[in-house]
Coordinates of N, CA, C and O in Angstrom, one line a residue:
X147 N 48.5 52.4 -28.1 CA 48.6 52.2 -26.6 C 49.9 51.5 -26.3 O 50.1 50.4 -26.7
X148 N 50.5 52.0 -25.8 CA 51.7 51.1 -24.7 C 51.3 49.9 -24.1 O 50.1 49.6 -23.9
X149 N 52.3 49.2 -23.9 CA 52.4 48.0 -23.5 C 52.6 47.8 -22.1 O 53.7 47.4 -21.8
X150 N 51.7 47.8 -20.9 CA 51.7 47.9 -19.5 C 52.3 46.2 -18.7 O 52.3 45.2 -19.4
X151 N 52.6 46.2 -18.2 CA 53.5 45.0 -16.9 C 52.5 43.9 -17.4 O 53.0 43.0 -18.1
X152 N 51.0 44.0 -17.2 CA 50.0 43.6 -17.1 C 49.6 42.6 -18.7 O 49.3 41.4 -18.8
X153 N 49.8 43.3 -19.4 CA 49.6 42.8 -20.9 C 50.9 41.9 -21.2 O 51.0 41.2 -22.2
X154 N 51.8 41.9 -20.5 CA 53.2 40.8 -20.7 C 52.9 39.7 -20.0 O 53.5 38.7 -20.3
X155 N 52.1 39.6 -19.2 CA 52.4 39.1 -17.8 C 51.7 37.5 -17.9 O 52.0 36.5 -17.3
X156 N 50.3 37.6 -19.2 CA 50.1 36.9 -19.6 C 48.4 36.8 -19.0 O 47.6 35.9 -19.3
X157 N 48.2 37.5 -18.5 CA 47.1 38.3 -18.0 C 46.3 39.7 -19.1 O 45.4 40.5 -19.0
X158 N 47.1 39.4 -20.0 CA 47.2 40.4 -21.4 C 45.3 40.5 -21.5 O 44.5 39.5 -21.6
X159 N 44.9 42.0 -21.5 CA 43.6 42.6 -21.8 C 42.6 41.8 -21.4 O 41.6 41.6 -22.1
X160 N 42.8 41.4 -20.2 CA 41.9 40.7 -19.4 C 41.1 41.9 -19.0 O 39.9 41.7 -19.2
X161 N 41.4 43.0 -18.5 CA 40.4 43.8 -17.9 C 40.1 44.7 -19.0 O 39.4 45.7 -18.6
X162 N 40.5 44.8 -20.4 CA 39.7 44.6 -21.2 C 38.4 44.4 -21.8 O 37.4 45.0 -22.1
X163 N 38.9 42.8 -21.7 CA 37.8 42.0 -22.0 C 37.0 41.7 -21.1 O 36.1 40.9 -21.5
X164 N 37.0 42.2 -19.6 CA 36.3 42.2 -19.1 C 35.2 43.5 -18.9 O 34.5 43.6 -17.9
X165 N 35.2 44.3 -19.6 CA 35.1 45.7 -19.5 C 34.0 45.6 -20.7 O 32.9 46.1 -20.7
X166 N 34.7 45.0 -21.8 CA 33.6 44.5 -22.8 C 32.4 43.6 -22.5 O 31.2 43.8 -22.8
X167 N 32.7 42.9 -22.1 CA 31.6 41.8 -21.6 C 30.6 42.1 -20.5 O 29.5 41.6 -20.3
X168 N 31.3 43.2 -19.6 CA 29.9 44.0 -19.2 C 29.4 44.7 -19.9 O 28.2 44.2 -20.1
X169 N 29.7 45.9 -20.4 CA 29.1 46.5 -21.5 C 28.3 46.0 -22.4 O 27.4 46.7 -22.8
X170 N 28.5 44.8 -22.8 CA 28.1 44.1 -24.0 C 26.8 43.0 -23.8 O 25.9 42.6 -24.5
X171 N 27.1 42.8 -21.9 CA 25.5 42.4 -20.8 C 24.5 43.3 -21.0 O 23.3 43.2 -21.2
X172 N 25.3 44.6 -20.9 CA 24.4 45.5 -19.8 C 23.6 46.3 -21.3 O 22.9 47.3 -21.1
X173 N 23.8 46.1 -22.4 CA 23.6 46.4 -23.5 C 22.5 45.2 -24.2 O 21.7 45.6 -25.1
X174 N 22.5 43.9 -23.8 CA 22.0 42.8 -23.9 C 20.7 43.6 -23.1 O 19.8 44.3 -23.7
X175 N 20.7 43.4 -21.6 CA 19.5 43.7 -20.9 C 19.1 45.0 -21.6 O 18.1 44.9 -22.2
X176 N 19.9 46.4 -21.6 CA 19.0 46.8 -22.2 C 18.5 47.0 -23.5 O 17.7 47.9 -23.7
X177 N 18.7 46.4 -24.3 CA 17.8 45.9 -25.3 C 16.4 45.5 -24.9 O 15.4 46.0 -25.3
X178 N 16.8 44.2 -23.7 CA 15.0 44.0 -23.9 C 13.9 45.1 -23.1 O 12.7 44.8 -22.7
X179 N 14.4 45.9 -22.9 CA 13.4 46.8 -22.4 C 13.5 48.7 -22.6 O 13.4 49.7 -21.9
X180 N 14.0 48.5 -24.2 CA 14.1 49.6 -25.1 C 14.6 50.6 -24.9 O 14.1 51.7 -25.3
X181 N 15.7 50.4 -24.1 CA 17.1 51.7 -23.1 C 18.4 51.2 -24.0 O 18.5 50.3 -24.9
X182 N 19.5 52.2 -23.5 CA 20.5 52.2 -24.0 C 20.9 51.6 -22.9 O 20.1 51.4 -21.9
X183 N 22.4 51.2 -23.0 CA 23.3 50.5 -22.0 C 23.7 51.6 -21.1 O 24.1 51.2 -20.0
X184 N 23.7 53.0 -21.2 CA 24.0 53.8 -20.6 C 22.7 54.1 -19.5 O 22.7 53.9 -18.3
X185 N 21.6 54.5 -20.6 CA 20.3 54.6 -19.8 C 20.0 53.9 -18.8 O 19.5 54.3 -17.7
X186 N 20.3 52.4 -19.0 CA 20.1 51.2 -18.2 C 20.6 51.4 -16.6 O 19.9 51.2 -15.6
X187 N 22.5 52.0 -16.5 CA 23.3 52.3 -15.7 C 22.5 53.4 -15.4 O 22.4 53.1 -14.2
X188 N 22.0 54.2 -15.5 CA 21.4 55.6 -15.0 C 20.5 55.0 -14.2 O 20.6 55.0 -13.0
X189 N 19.7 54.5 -14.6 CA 18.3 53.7 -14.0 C 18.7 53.3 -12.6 O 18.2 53.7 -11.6
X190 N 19.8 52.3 -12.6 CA 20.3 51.9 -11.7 C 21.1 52.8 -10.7 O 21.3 52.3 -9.6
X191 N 21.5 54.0 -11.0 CA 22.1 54.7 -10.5 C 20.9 54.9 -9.7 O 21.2 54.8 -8.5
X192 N 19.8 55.2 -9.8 CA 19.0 55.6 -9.3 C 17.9 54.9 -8.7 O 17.0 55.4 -8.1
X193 N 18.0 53.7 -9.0 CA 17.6 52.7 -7.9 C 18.1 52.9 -6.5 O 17.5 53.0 -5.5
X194 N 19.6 52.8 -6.7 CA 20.3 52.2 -5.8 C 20.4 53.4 -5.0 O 20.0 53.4 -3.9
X195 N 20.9 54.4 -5.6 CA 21.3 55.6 -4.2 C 20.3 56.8 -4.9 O 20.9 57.9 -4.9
X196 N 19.1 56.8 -5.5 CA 18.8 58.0 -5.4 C 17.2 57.8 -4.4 O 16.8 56.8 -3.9
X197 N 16.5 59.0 -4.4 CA 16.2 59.6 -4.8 C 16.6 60.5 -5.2 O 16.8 61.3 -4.3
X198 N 16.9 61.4 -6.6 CA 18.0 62.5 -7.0 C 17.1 63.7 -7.8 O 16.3 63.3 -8.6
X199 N 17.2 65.0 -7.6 CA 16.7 66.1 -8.1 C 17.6 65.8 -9.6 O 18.5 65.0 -9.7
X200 N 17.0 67.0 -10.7 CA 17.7 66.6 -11.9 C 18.9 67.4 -11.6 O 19.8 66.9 -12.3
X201 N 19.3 68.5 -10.9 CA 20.5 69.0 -10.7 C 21.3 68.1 -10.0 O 22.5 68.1 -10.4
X202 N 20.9 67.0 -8.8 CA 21.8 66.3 -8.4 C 22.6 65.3 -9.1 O 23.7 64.8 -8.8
X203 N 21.5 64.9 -10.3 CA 21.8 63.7 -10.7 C 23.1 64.2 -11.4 O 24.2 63.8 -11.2
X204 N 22.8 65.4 -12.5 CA 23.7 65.9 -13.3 C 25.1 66.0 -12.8 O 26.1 65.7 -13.5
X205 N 24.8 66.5 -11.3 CA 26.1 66.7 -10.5 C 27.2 65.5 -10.4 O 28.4 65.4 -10.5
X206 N 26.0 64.2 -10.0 CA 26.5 62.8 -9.8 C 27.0 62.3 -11.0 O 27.8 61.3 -11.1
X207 N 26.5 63.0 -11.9 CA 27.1 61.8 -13.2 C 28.2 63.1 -14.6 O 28.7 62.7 -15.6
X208 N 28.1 64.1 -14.2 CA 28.5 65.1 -15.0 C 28.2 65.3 -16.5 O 28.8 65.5 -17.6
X209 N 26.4 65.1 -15.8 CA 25.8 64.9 -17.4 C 25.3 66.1 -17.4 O 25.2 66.6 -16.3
X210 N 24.7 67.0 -18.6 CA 24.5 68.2 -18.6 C 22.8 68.6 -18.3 O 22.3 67.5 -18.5
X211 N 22.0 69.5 -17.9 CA 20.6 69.3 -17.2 C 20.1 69.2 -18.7 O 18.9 68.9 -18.6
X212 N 20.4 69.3 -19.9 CA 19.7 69.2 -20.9 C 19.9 67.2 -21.2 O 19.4 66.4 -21.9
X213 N 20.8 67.3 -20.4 CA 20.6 65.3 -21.5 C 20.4 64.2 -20.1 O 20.3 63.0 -20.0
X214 N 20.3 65.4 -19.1 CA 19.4 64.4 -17.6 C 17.8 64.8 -18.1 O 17.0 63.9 -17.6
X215 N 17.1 65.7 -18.7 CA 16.2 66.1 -19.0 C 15.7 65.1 -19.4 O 14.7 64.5 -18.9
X216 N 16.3 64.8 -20.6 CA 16.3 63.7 -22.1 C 16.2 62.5 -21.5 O 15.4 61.6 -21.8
X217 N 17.2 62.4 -20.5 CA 16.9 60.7 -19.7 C 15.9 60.7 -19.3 O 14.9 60.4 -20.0
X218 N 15.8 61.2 -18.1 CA 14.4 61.5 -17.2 C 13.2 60.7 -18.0 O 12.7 59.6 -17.7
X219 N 12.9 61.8 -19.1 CA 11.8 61.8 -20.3 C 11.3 60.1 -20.5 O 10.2 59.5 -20.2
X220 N 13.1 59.8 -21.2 CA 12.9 58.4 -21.9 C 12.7 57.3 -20.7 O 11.9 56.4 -21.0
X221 N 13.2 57.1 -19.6 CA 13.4 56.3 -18.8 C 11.9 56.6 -17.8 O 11.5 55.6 -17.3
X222 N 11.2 57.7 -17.7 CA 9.7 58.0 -17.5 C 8.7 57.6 -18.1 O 7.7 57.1 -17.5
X223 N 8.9 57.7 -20.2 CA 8.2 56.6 -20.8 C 7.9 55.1 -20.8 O 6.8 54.5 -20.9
X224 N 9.2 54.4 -20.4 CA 9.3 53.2 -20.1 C 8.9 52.8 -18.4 O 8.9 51.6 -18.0
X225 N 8.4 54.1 -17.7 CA 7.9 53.5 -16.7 C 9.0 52.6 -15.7 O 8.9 51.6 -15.0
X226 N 10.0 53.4 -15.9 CA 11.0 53.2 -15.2 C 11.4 53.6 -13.6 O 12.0 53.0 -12.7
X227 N 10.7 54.9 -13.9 CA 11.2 56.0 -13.0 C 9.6 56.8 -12.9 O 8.7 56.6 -13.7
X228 N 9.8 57.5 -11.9 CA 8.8 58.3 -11.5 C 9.3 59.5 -10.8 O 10.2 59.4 -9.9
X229 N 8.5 60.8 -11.2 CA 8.7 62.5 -10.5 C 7.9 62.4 -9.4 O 6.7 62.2 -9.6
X230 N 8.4 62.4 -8.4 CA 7.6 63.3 -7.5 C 8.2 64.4 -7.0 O 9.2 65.0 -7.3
X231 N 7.2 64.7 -5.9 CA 7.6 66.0 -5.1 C 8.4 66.0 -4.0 O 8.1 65.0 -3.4
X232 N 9.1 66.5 -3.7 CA 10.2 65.9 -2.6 C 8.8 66.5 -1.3 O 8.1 67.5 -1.2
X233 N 9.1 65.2 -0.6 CA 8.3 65.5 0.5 C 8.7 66.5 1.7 O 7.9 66.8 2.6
X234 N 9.9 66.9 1.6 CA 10.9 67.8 2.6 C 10.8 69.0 2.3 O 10.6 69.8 3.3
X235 N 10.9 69.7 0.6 CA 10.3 70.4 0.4 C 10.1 70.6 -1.0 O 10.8 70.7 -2.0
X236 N 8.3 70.7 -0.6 CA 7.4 70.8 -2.0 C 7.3 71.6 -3.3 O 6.5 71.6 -4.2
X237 N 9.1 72.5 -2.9 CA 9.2 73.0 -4.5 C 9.8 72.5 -5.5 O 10.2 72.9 -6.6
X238 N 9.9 71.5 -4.6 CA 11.7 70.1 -5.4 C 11.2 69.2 -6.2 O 10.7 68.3 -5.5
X239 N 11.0 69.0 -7.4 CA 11.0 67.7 -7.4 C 12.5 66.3 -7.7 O 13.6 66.5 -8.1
X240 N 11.8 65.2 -7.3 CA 12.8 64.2 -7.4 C 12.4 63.0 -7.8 O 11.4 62.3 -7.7
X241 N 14.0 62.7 -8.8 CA 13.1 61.4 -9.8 C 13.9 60.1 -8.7 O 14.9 60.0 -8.0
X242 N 12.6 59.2 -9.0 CA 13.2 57.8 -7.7 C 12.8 56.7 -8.8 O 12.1 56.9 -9.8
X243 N 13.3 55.7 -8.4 CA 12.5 54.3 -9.4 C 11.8 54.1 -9.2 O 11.4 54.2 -8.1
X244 N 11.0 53.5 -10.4 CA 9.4 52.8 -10.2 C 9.5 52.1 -9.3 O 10.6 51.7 -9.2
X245 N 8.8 51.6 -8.5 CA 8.4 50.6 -7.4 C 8.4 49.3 -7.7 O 8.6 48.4 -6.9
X246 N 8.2 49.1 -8.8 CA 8.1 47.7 -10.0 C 9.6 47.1 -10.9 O 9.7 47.7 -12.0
X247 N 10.2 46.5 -10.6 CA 11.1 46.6 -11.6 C 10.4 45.3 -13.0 O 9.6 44.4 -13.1
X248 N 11.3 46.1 -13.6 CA 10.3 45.5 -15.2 C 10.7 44.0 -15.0 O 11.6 43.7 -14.3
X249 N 9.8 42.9 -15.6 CA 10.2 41.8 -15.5 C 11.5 41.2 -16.2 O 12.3 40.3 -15.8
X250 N 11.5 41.7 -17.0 CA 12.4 41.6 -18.2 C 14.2 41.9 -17.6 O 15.3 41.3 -17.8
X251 N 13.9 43.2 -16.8 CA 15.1 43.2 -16.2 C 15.2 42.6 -14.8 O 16.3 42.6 -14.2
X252 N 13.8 41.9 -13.9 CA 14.3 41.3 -12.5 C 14.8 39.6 -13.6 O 15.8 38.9 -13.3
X253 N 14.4 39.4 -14.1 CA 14.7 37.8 -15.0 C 16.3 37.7 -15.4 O 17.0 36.8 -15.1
X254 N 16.6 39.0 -16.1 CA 18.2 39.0 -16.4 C 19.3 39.2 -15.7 O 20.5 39.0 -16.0
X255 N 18.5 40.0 -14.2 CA 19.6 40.0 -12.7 C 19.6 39.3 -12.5 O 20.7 38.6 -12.7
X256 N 18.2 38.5 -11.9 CA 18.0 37.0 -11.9 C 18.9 36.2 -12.0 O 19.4 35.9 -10.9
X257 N 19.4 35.7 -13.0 CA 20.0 35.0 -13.8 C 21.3 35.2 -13.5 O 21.9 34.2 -13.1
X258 N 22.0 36.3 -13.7 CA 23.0 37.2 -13.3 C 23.7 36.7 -12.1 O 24.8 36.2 -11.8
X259 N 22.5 37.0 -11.2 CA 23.3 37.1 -9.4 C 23.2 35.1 -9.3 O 24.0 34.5 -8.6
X260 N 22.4 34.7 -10.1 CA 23.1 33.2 -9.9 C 23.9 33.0 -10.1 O 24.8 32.7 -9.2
X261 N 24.2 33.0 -11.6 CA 25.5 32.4 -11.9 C 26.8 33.1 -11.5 O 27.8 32.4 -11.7
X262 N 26.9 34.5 -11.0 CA 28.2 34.8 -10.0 C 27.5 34.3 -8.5 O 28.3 34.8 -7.7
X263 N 26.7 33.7 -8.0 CA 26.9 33.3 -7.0 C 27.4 31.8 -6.9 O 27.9 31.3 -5.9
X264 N 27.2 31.2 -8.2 CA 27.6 29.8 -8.1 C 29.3 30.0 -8.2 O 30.1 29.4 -7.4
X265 N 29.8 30.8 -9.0 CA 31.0 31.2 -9.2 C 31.6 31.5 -8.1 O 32.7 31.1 -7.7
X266 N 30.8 32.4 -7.5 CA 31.8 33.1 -6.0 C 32.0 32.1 -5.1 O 33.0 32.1 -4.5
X267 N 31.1 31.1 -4.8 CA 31.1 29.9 -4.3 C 32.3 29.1 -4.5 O 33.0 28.8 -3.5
X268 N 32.6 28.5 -6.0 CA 33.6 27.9 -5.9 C 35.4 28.3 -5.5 O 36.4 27.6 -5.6
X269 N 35.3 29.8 -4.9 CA 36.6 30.2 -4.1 C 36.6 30.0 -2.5 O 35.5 29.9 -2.0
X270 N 37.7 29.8 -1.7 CA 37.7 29.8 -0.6 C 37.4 30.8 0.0 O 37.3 31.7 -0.8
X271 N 37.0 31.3 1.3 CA 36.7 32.8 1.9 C 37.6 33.7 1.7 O 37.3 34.7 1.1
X272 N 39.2 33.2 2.4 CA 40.0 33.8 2.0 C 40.4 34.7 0.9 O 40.7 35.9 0.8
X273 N 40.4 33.3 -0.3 CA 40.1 33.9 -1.7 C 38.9 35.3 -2.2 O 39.1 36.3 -2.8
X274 N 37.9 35.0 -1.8 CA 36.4 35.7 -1.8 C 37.0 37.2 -1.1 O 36.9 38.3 -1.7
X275 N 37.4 37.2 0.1 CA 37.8 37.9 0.9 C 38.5 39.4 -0.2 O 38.1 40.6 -0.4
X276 N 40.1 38.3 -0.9 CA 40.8 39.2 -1.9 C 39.9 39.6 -3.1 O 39.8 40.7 -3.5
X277 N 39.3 38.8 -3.4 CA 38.2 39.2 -4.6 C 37.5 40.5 -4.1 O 37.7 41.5 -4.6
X278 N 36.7 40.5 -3.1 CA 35.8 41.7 -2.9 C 37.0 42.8 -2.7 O 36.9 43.9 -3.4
X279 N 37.9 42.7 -2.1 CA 38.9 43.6 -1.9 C 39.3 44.4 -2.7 O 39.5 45.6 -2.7
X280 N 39.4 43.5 -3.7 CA 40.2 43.8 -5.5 C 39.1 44.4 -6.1 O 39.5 45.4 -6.6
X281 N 37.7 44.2 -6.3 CA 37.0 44.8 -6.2 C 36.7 45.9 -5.9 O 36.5 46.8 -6.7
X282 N 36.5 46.1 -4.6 CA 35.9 47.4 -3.7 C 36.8 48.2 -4.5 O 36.4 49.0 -5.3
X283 N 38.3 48.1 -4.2 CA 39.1 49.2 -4.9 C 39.3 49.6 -6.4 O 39.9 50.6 -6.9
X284 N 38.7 48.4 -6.8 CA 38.9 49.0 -8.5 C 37.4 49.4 -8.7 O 37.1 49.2 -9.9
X285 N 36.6 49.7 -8.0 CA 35.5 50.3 -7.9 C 35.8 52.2 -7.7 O 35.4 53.0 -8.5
X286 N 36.5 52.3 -6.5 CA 37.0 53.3 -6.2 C 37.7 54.1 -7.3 O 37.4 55.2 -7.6
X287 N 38.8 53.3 -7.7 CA 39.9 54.0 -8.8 C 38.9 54.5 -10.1 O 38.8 55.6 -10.8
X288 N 38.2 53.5 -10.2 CA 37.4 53.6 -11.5 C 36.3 55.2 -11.5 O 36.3 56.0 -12.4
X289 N 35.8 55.3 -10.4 CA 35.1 56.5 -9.7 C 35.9 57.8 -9.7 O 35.3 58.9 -9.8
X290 N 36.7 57.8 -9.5 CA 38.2 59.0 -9.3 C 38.5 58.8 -10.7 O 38.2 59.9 -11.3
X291 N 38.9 58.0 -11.4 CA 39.3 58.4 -12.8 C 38.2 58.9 -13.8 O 38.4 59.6 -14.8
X292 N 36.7 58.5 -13.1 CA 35.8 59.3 -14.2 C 35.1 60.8 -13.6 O 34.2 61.4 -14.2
X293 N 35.7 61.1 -12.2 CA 35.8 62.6 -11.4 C 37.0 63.3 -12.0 O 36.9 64.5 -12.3
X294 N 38.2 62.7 -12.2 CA 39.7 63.5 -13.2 C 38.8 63.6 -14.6 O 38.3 64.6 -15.0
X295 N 38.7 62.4 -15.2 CA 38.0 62.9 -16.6 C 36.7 63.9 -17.4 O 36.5 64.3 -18.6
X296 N 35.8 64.2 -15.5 CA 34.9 64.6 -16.2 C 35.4 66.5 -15.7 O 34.6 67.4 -15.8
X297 N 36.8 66.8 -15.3 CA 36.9 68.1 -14.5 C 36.6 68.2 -13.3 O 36.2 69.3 -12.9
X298 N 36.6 67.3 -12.8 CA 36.1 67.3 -11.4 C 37.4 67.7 -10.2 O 37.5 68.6 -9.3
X299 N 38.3 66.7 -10.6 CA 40.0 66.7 -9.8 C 40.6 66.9 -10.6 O 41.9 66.9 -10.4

C-alpha cells in the first residue's frame, strides 16, 4: 500500500484502526447471539430501512438470492427476523425484524449508545456539528465505494 498525506500527517491508520475496532464490536455482539459480524449488519440493515423482499435485499446489498436465502434461513432460526406476506400484495413476501430485539443485543447497544453519548457530550456543538458532518459524508463515500466495488458505478 502507498503511503497517503494522512499516514504522514501523524493521524497514521487511524481510520484503520478505527475500522477494526468496529468490526471487532460488531463481531463481539455477534457472538453473543450466534450470527456473524456480517449477519449481525444484515439484521440491522433490516431493522432500520427494511421491510425488504429477498430480491430487494439482494439488490441493496449485492448479495446473490442464494446467500440472501442462506441469511434469511439463519437469522429466521435465531428469531431474528420474520417472513411475512406483504400486505400490499399477497404474492410477495417480506422479511422485517422480529418485534423483540434479543436481549443480548438491546444490553450491548445499550451500552454502546452510552458511552458515545458521554463522549459526544464532551465536544462543543460546534465541534459535534463538524463531527456529524465528517460523518454523514464518510457515510456516503463509504456507500459509493461499495456500489463502484460491487459493479454497480
Amino acid at each position: 500500500m502507498s503511503t497517503s498525506p494522512h499516514e504522514t500527517s501523524g493521524g497514521s491508520d487511524l481510520g484503520r484502526e478505527l475500522s477494526a475496532a468496529v468490526v471487532l464490536f460488531h463481531q463481539a455482539v455477534a457472538a453473543q447471539v450466534g450470527l456473524s459480524a456480517g449477519d449481525l449488519k444484515m439484521l440491522d440493515l433490516i431493522a432500520r430501512d427494511g421491510p425488504f423482499s429477498a430480491s430487494e435485499l439482494a439488490e441493496r446489498t449485492g448479495l446473490t438470492q442464494a446467500a440472501i436465502t442462506s441469511l434469511v434461513a439463519r437469522l429466521s432460526r435465531g428469531h431474528h427476523v420474520v417472513r411475512e406476506t406483504d400486505p400490499v400484495d399477497r404474492r410477495r413476501a417480506v422479511i422485517r425484524a422480529a418485534p423483540d430485539l434479543d436481549p443480548a443485543l438491546a444490553d450491548a447497544y445499550g451500552h454502546l449508545g452510552a458511552a458515545m453519548g458521554r463522549l459526544f457530550a464532551d465536544y462543543t456543538s460546534s465541534e459535534q456539528a463538524a463531527i456529524v458532518d465528517y460523518l454523514t459524508r464518510t457515510v456516503r463515500v463509504l456507500q459509493e465505494e461499495t456500489v463502484r466495488l460491487c459493479g454497480g458505478a
